[in-house]
Structure formats: C-alpha cells, structure tokens
XYZ file of C-alpha atoms in Angstrom:
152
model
C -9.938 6.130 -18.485
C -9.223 9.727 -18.599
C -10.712 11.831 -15.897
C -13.844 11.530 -13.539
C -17.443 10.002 -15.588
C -19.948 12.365 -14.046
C -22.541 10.594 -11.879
C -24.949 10.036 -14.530
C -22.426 8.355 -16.443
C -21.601 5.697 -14.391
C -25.545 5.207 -13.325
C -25.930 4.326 -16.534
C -22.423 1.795 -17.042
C -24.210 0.186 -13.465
C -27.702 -0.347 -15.041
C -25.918 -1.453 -18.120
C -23.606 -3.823 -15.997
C -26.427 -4.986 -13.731
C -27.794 -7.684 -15.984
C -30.250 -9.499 -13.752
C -31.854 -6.013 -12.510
C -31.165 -6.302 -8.878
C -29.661 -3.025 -8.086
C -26.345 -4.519 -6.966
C -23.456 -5.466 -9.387
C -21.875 -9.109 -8.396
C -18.514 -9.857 -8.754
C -19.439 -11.684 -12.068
C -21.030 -8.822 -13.654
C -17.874 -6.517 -12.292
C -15.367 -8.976 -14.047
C -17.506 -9.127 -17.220
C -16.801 -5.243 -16.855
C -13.192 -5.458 -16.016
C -12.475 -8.524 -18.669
C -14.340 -6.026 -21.692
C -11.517 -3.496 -20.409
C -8.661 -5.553 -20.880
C -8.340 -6.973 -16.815
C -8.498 -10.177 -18.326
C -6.990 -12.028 -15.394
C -9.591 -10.696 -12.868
C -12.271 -13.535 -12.129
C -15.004 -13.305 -9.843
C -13.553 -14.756 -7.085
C -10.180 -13.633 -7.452
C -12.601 -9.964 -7.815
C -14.260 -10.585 -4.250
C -11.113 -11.915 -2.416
C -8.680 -8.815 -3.432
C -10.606 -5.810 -4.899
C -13.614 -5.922 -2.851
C -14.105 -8.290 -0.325
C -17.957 -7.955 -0.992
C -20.492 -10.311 -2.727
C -21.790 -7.441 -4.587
C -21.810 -3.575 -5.176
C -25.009 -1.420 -5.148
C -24.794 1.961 -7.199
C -22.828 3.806 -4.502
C -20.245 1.508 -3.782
C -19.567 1.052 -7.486
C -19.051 4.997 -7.829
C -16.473 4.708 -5.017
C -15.073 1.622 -6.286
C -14.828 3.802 -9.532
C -12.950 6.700 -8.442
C -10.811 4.719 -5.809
C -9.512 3.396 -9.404
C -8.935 6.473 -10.696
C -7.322 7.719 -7.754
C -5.082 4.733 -7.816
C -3.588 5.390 -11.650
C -3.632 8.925 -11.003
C -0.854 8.279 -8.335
C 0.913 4.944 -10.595
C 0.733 7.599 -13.371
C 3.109 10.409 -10.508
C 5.255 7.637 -9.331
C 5.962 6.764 -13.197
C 7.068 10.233 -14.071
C 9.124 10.570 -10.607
C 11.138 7.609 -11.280
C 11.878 9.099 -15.074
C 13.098 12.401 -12.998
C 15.026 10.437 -10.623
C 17.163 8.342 -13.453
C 17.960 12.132 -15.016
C 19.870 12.656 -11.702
C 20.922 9.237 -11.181
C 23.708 9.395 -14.110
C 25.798 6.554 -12.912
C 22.213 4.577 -12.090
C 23.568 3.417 -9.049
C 20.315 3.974 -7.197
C 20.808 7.067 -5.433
C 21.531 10.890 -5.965
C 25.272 12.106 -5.256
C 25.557 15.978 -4.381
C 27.748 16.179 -7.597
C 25.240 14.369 -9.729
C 22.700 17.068 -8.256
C 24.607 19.808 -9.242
C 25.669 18.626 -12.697
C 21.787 18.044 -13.707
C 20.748 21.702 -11.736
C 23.790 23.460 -14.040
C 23.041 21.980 -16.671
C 19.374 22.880 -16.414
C 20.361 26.626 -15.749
C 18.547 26.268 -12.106
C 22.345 26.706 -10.142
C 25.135 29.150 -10.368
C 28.445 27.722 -10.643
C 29.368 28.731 -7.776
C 26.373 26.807 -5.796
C 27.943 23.505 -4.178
C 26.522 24.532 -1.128
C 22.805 24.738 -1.952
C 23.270 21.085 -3.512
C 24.581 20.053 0.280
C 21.852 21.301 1.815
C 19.175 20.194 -0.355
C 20.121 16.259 -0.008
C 20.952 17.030 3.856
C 17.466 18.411 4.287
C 15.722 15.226 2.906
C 18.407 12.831 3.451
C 16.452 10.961 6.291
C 19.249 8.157 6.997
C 22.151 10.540 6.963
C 24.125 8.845 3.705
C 25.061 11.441 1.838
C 22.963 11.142 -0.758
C 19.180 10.469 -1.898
C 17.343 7.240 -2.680
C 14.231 7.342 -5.005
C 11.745 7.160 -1.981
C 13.905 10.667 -0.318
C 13.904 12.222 -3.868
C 10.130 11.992 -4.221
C 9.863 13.299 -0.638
C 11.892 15.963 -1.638
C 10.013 16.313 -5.187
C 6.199 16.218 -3.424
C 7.331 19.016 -0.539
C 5.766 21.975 -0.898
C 8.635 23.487 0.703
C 11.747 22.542 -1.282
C 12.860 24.922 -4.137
C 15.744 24.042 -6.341
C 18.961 26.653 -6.519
C-alpha cells in the first residue's frame, strides 16, 4: 500500500470487510482481508494470537491497526535501504566499517579531502559505542539516523 487511505477510505474497506453487519471486524473477516492481499499464511487464529490479541476490531481499532501497518513497512522499507548503504562501506563484507573503508567510499564520493584521515577517526569514534575500532550495521544506522552527524 502506498501512503495513508484517508478515513473515509478505510470506513468503507471496514463496511465492505464487515460481512455479517456487526460493526466489528473478526479475525475471520480480517484474514479474508489479509489472504485477498497476498498474507496467505495468516489464519484467524494465528490473526488473534500474534497481530491482535482481540476477538474482533470495531472501526477505530481497524484504522489503528491500519496505520500501525503502515508505520511498520515504512520503517522495514528504512532498514532495507540502510543495510544497501552499509554494504557500500563494507567493501571486504566483513560486517563492520574500517576507518579506511570509510574514507575510501567518502573520497570516492567527493564528500572528504585527501588529506581527511582524521575526520574518518572521529566519525566511527563518535558512534563507535563498544570501543572496536570500527562500526557494525546497528552503530552505522545510529550514526546514519543522528541528526547531528555530518559527513567530511
């Protein structure tokens, strides 16, 4: 799904969903949704015991069940795209981000002078949390997501 349905939208998927009327969605209506979608391995009870934990959903807890989903590939969809950034640094894919492989990437991206070892040093030092040397993926995306951290 791309984006946020509007309200109105998804009042309308929950009174198409809601088969028997009742105002509340059961878990078998919810995997009828989820199966049409291509969840094919959701059932209702294996729907109640991990997604929801409920019997049923009434309008409002479908619209948060809704964007809770959204919300949830949103951030699969980040952690995707930092993993493909973390491999371009990790050129010997040894799991974790050398000050040299830093540099080589920054130079060759035009983001480092030459001369700019240092700034490499203390980029890993400042988000390398158990004082290796280097970065794993979960420091690099720390050091990606800080609002604070410029590169060169």
């Amino acid at each position: 799904m791309a984006g946020l349905m509007s309200f109105r939208d998804l009042q309308r998927i929950f009174a198409t969903l809601d088969r028997n009327g009742d105002g509340r969605l059961s878990t078998e209506e919810l995997s009828f949704l989820l199966n049409k979608v291509g969840v094919s391995s959701t059932g209702p009870e294996e729907l109640k015991a991990t997604v929801l934990g409920l019997e049923s959903l009434d309008l409002q807890e479908f619209v948060v069940f809704y964007e809770s989903s959204i919300k949830q590939e949103e951030e699969d969809s980040g952690e995707r795209d930092l993993m493909e950034a973390f491999k371009v640094f990790d050129q010997n894919n040894d799991g974790f981000i050398s000050c040299s492989e830093l540099r080589d990437v920054l130079l060759r991206l035009g983001l480092l002078e030459e001369d700019g070892g240092g700034d490499c040093t203390r980029m890993i030092t400042k988000f390398d949390t158990n004082s290796d040397g280097q970065l794993d993926f979960q420091e690099f995306k720390q050091m990606m997501l800080s609002q604070h951290s410029t590169i060169a």
